[in-house]
């Protein structure tokens, strides 16, 4: 009995000891602490997608869009955290003894070299389909358009332009109407009557007021509107202190000021452009009088920590006056040189006036929830008026002949072009939006919008031609015009749209995923069409190779018709071409499939990034169109289908140490089948497009920089005006152009001269010299078509601008 009791006591003691030891071990397993904080860059801006890892383990997380992170680890004597992010120097933080929750804020430095006023901060994680651009490059970029964000975008892979006078661009085979532009979350519009780059004037976007630029060549999110090709998202500055700059050049001038006073911040810019000297390098000797003026302001007022009001206003006055005198164009081949001389009479007067205003009210309920209301209005008054007659001779340019020799002329004729066109439009919309952060890795975004459109269109234009004394087309019984167009249309309609999307980020043992899924819907009461547009993108950063980012995107991208797409042309019994509006026209549709990625690496002690994207776009219900200069003329019917496919590559890095440069190469094939019978290229089909942006500085003198922009693009398909795609026979010659700029910082903040009374008001003073079209290449972007008495047509190239010198002076204050 006693022995039994002793054995029982031993068992109880052993069980107690085991229980205590086990309890202590279990207690140690559940004792954990949370490390959290914010990661910011040298400018105190939050950094997204910073990888935070406990050294020697697989435990880790990543920062959200506000730079916040949080992870839980076991307590211990010492914990080492490793912070790494593309474009920043790796950083380690040691916590000697982790016994409780701790906040750890980290500031990461750029993996870059400061070059005067140019900061190289190129390599950043891009887990979605949006690319970031540095708007500050516009200060040093040689740009014949007078300074525009678009002139930098055309150097990116998948983007092309074949007209230096225009800010319009094509993305992966689409036209400019397929690109959507946002400024501070608001869609912006442009005039509809513009038919040439000479008329176009200034882009809506003021680069000096711009803080952030994001661009997507396809696969963009549901929160962006209904367009088939691309999105450009601009955010204007909110200055915290006084800042400003002024620039004057041979192409015009600009100035802006920004400041913050209490609860109010504002930035206001004024731009003036006149490309008279640039137009003077073209074949037509004329009195050019282009004047383009733009005034913009962006004002923010914070009532308190939760309520904020923004106002964006823009007034644009573009006037183009043109009085031609003569034109002399030499063309043809070495074996068959030709010349085309024209003597003009008459003039052209165009006016494009636009007014835009928008108000946004934001309510931030908490750090995780924000709501807003937006209202905007756009008004455009466009007038185009010209009466120009011309008498021309087409002649051989062989030795021994003169361009005015009528006896040896191949063709002698005259023409008269007349137009009185007016278009007035008003677009107003109101909407609401919201952002809700469900948790640290899940953000919900949504919005609803209603838009009213009122357009009045009056067109009256015609052209008569006389060849060898016969009016064209020659019937033997009547005098006819070779072409005409008349419109007397009014349109009033409503559009409704809504979207919802979820941004979800999560980490697995394999790596970090960013999934953006959403759906967009819209309805237009004019054609009574409802469209639903689902969109999805996935980004992946492998744990084993954090310098590699892979992306995939797909979705249905519809493009509801705007006024210009609705116009179809019918011929009445008198042979007049009348514009009718097709109320049965449906939205065009593009189904995107995109796969690609970025790989970053260091070589020769410099940063580089290689980006590749493969894409296929299936096109349905296409409304075919032709292009003449920048004028797009639609068929007005959904009679085509097609596809666009290709590969875009971009090599980005420090070609010269301390200065970012990039080389973009795109290969593409785009086809359309019209009426199930005619298969032809799309109007913007370019087999290849190569662009280069290169920076360098003079050895031993970082004040002086060289900036070069080069483009080589395959020729676009050519159609005869008013003949449609049945007239397609050949392509334009390749577009080849190099612009170079030299910039020298005369004085900066650290210079002794800045202490003098006059210079003390300035931060930097820059002097620049640009050479546009360095090699003097005659690029063709359209043709003038000669028609003989038998109706046969031949083309004379319309050359773009030649070599031109530009001087500019810029000051920052």
PDB file of C-alpha atoms in Angstrom, residues 374-482:
ATOM      1  CA  UNK A 374     -16.714  66.004 -58.671  1.00  0.00           C
ATOM      2  CA  UNK A 375     -18.360  68.357 -61.143  1.00  0.00           C
ATOM      3  CA  UNK A 376     -16.830  69.735 -64.335  1.00  0.00           C
ATOM      4  CA  UNK A 377     -17.772  71.534 -67.533  1.00  0.00           C
ATOM      5  CA  UNK A 378     -15.999  71.914 -70.875  1.00  0.00           C
ATOM      6  CA  UNK A 379     -16.989  74.405 -73.553  1.00  0.00           C
ATOM      7  CA  UNK A 380     -15.436  74.710 -76.995  1.00  0.00           C
ATOM      8  CA  UNK A 381     -16.073  77.207 -79.798  1.00  0.00           C
ATOM      9  CA  UNK A 382     -14.286  76.207 -82.975  1.00  0.00           C
ATOM     10  CA  UNK A 383     -14.326  78.122 -86.238  1.00  0.00           C
ATOM     11  CA  UNK A 384     -12.478  77.290 -89.429  1.00  0.00           C
ATOM     12  CA  UNK A 385     -12.602  79.635 -92.387  1.00  0.00           C
ATOM     13  CA  UNK A 386     -10.531  79.612 -95.574  1.00  0.00           C
ATOM     14  CA  UNK A 387     -10.696  80.634 -99.213  1.00  0.00           C
ATOM     15  CA  UNK A 388      -7.483  79.696-100.986  1.00  0.00           C
ATOM     16  CA  UNK A 389      -6.877  79.426-104.708  1.00  0.00           C
ATOM     17  CA  UNK A 390      -3.790  77.983-106.273  1.00  0.00           C
ATOM     18  CA  UNK A 391      -2.321  77.606-109.746  1.00  0.00           C
ATOM     19  CA  UNK A 392       0.247  74.848-109.982  1.00  0.00           C
ATOM     20  CA  UNK A 393       2.706  73.264-112.370  1.00  0.00           C
ATOM     21  CA  UNK A 394       4.017  69.757-112.033  1.00  0.00           C
ATOM     22  CA  UNK A 395       7.291  69.542-113.870  1.00  0.00           C
ATOM     23  CA  UNK A 396      10.345  67.431-114.369  1.00  0.00           C
ATOM     24  CA  UNK A 397      13.388  68.571-112.438  1.00  0.00           C
ATOM     25  CA  UNK A 398      15.904  67.392-114.995  1.00  0.00           C
ATOM     26  CA  UNK A 399      18.871  69.510-115.901  1.00  0.00           C
ATOM     27  CA  UNK A 400      17.998  72.160-118.464  1.00  0.00           C
ATOM     28  CA  UNK A 401      14.373  72.622-117.353  1.00  0.00           C
ATOM     29  CA  UNK A 402      12.937  75.209-115.001  1.00  0.00           C
ATOM     30  CA  UNK A 403      10.094  74.826-112.569  1.00  0.00           C
ATOM     31  CA  UNK A 404       8.140  77.579-114.378  1.00  0.00           C
ATOM     32  CA  UNK A 405       8.510  76.080-117.868  1.00  0.00           C
ATOM     33  CA  UNK A 406       4.902  75.565-118.969  1.00  0.00           C
ATOM     34  CA  UNK A 407       5.885  73.930-122.263  1.00  0.00           C
ATOM     35  CA  UNK A 408       7.588  71.028-120.516  1.00  0.00           C
ATOM     36  CA  UNK A 409       5.072  70.808-117.665  1.00  0.00           C
ATOM     37  CA  UNK A 410       3.532  67.427-116.941  1.00  0.00           C
ATOM     38  CA  UNK A 411       0.408  69.055-115.548  1.00  0.00           C
ATOM     39  CA  UNK A 412      -0.925  72.618-115.367  1.00  0.00           C
ATOM     40  CA  UNK A 413      -3.992  73.194-113.244  1.00  0.00           C
ATOM     41  CA  UNK A 414      -5.697  75.313-110.622  1.00  0.00           C
ATOM     42  CA  UNK A 415      -7.892  74.735-107.613  1.00  0.00           C
ATOM     43  CA  UNK A 416     -10.049  76.580-105.119  1.00  0.00           C
ATOM     44  CA  UNK A 417     -10.594  75.415-101.537  1.00  0.00           C
ATOM     45  CA  UNK A 418     -13.414  76.930 -99.478  1.00  0.00           C
ATOM     46  CA  UNK A 419     -14.681  76.269 -95.959  1.00  0.00           C
ATOM     47  CA  UNK A 420     -16.936  77.887 -93.394  1.00  0.00           C
ATOM     48  CA  UNK A 421     -17.003  75.408 -90.530  1.00  0.00           C
ATOM     49  CA  UNK A 422     -18.274  75.967 -86.993  1.00  0.00           C
ATOM     50  CA  UNK A 423     -18.575  73.555 -84.124  1.00  0.00           C
ATOM     51  CA  UNK A 424     -19.752  74.474 -80.626  1.00  0.00           C
ATOM     52  CA  UNK A 425     -19.721  71.872 -77.881  1.00  0.00           C
ATOM     53  CA  UNK A 426     -20.495  71.663 -74.177  1.00  0.00           C
ATOM     54  CA  UNK A 427     -19.719  68.651 -72.016  1.00  0.00           C
ATOM     55  CA  UNK A 428     -20.698  68.716 -68.337  1.00  0.00           C
ATOM     56  CA  UNK A 429     -20.588  65.946 -65.794  1.00  0.00           C
ATOM     57  CA  UNK A 430     -21.078  65.253 -62.116  1.00  0.00           C
ATOM     58  CA  UNK A 431     -20.007  62.203 -60.182  1.00  0.00           C
ATOM     59  CA  UNK A 432     -18.987  60.693 -56.905  1.00  0.00           C
ATOM     60  CA  UNK A 433     -16.106  58.446 -55.952  1.00  0.00           C
ATOM     61  CA  UNK A 434     -14.839  56.584 -52.924  1.00  0.00           C
ATOM     62  CA  UNK A 435     -11.819  54.736 -51.574  1.00  0.00           C
ATOM     63  CA  UNK A 436     -12.131  52.248 -48.716  1.00  0.00           C
ATOM     64  CA  UNK A 437      -9.165  50.433 -47.237  1.00  0.00           C
ATOM     65  CA  UNK A 438     -10.559  47.148 -45.987  1.00  0.00           C
ATOM     66  CA  UNK A 439      -7.272  46.078 -44.429  1.00  0.00           C
ATOM     67  CA  UNK A 440      -3.540  46.620 -44.876  1.00  0.00           C
ATOM     68  CA  UNK A 441      -3.528  44.717 -48.189  1.00  0.00           C
ATOM     69  CA  UNK A 442      -6.996  45.330 -49.630  1.00  0.00           C
ATOM     70  CA  UNK A 443      -8.303  48.614 -51.097  1.00  0.00           C
ATOM     71  CA  UNK A 444     -11.730  49.088 -52.669  1.00  0.00           C
ATOM     72  CA  UNK A 445     -12.370  51.902 -55.158  1.00  0.00           C
ATOM     73  CA  UNK A 446     -15.671  52.895 -56.758  1.00  0.00           C
ATOM     74  CA  UNK A 447     -17.326  55.720 -58.657  1.00  0.00           C
ATOM     75  CA  UNK A 448     -20.527  56.841 -60.426  1.00  0.00           C
ATOM     76  CA  UNK A 449     -20.775  59.539 -63.097  1.00  0.00           C
ATOM     77  CA  UNK A 450     -23.411  61.269 -65.235  1.00  0.00           C
ATOM     78  CA  UNK A 451     -22.474  63.360 -68.283  1.00  0.00           C
ATOM     79  CA  UNK A 452     -24.454  65.606 -70.617  1.00  0.00           C
ATOM     80  CA  UNK A 453     -23.218  66.497 -74.117  1.00  0.00           C
ATOM     81  CA  UNK A 454     -24.535  69.221 -76.408  1.00  0.00           C
ATOM     82  CA  UNK A 455     -22.952  69.757 -79.805  1.00  0.00           C
ATOM     83  CA  UNK A 456     -23.831  72.035 -82.701  1.00  0.00           C
ATOM     84  CA  UNK A 457     -22.076  71.245 -85.979  1.00  0.00           C
ATOM     85  CA  UNK A 458     -22.217  73.430 -89.106  1.00  0.00           C
ATOM     86  CA  UNK A 459     -19.936  72.431 -91.965  1.00  0.00           C
ATOM     87  CA  UNK A 460     -19.815  73.911 -95.441  1.00  0.00           C
ATOM     88  CA  UNK A 461     -16.705  73.092 -97.457  1.00  0.00           C
ATOM     89  CA  UNK A 462     -15.918  72.317-101.077  1.00  0.00           C
ATOM     90  CA  UNK A 463     -13.024  72.128-103.514  1.00  0.00           C
ATOM     91  CA  UNK A 464     -13.048  72.789-107.224  1.00  0.00           C
ATOM     92  CA  UNK A 465     -10.246  71.826-109.615  1.00  0.00           C
ATOM     93  CA  UNK A 466      -9.445  72.731-113.161  1.00  0.00           C
ATOM     94  CA  UNK A 467      -6.991  70.649-115.180  1.00  0.00           C
ATOM     95  CA  UNK A 468      -5.904  71.888-118.599  1.00  0.00           C
ATOM     96  CA  UNK A 469      -9.028  74.022-118.855  1.00  0.00           C
ATOM     97  CA  UNK A 470     -11.470  71.284-117.804  1.00  0.00           C
ATOM     98  CA  UNK A 471     -13.320  71.321-114.500  1.00  0.00           C
ATOM     99  CA  UNK A 472     -13.070  68.077-112.521  1.00  0.00           C
ATOM    100  CA  UNK A 473     -14.691  65.655-112.537  1.00  0.00           C
ATOM    101  CA  UNK A 474     -15.233  66.204-116.252  1.00  0.00           C
ATOM    102  CA  UNK A 475     -18.677  65.123-117.517  1.00  0.00           C
ATOM    103  CA  UNK A 476     -18.892  67.254-120.689  1.00  0.00           C
ATOM    104  CA  UNK A 477     -22.244  68.663-119.612  1.00  0.00           C
ATOM    105  CA  UNK A 478     -21.793  70.382-116.246  1.00  0.00           C
ATOM    106  CA  UNK A 479     -19.323  72.215-114.063  1.00  0.00           C
ATOM    107  CA  UNK A 480     -18.702  70.189-110.896  1.00  0.00           C
ATOM    108  CA  UNK A 481     -16.681  70.356-107.707  1.00  0.00           C
ATOM    109  CA  UNK A 482     -14.276  67.522-106.991  1.00  0.00           C
TER     110      UNK A 482
END
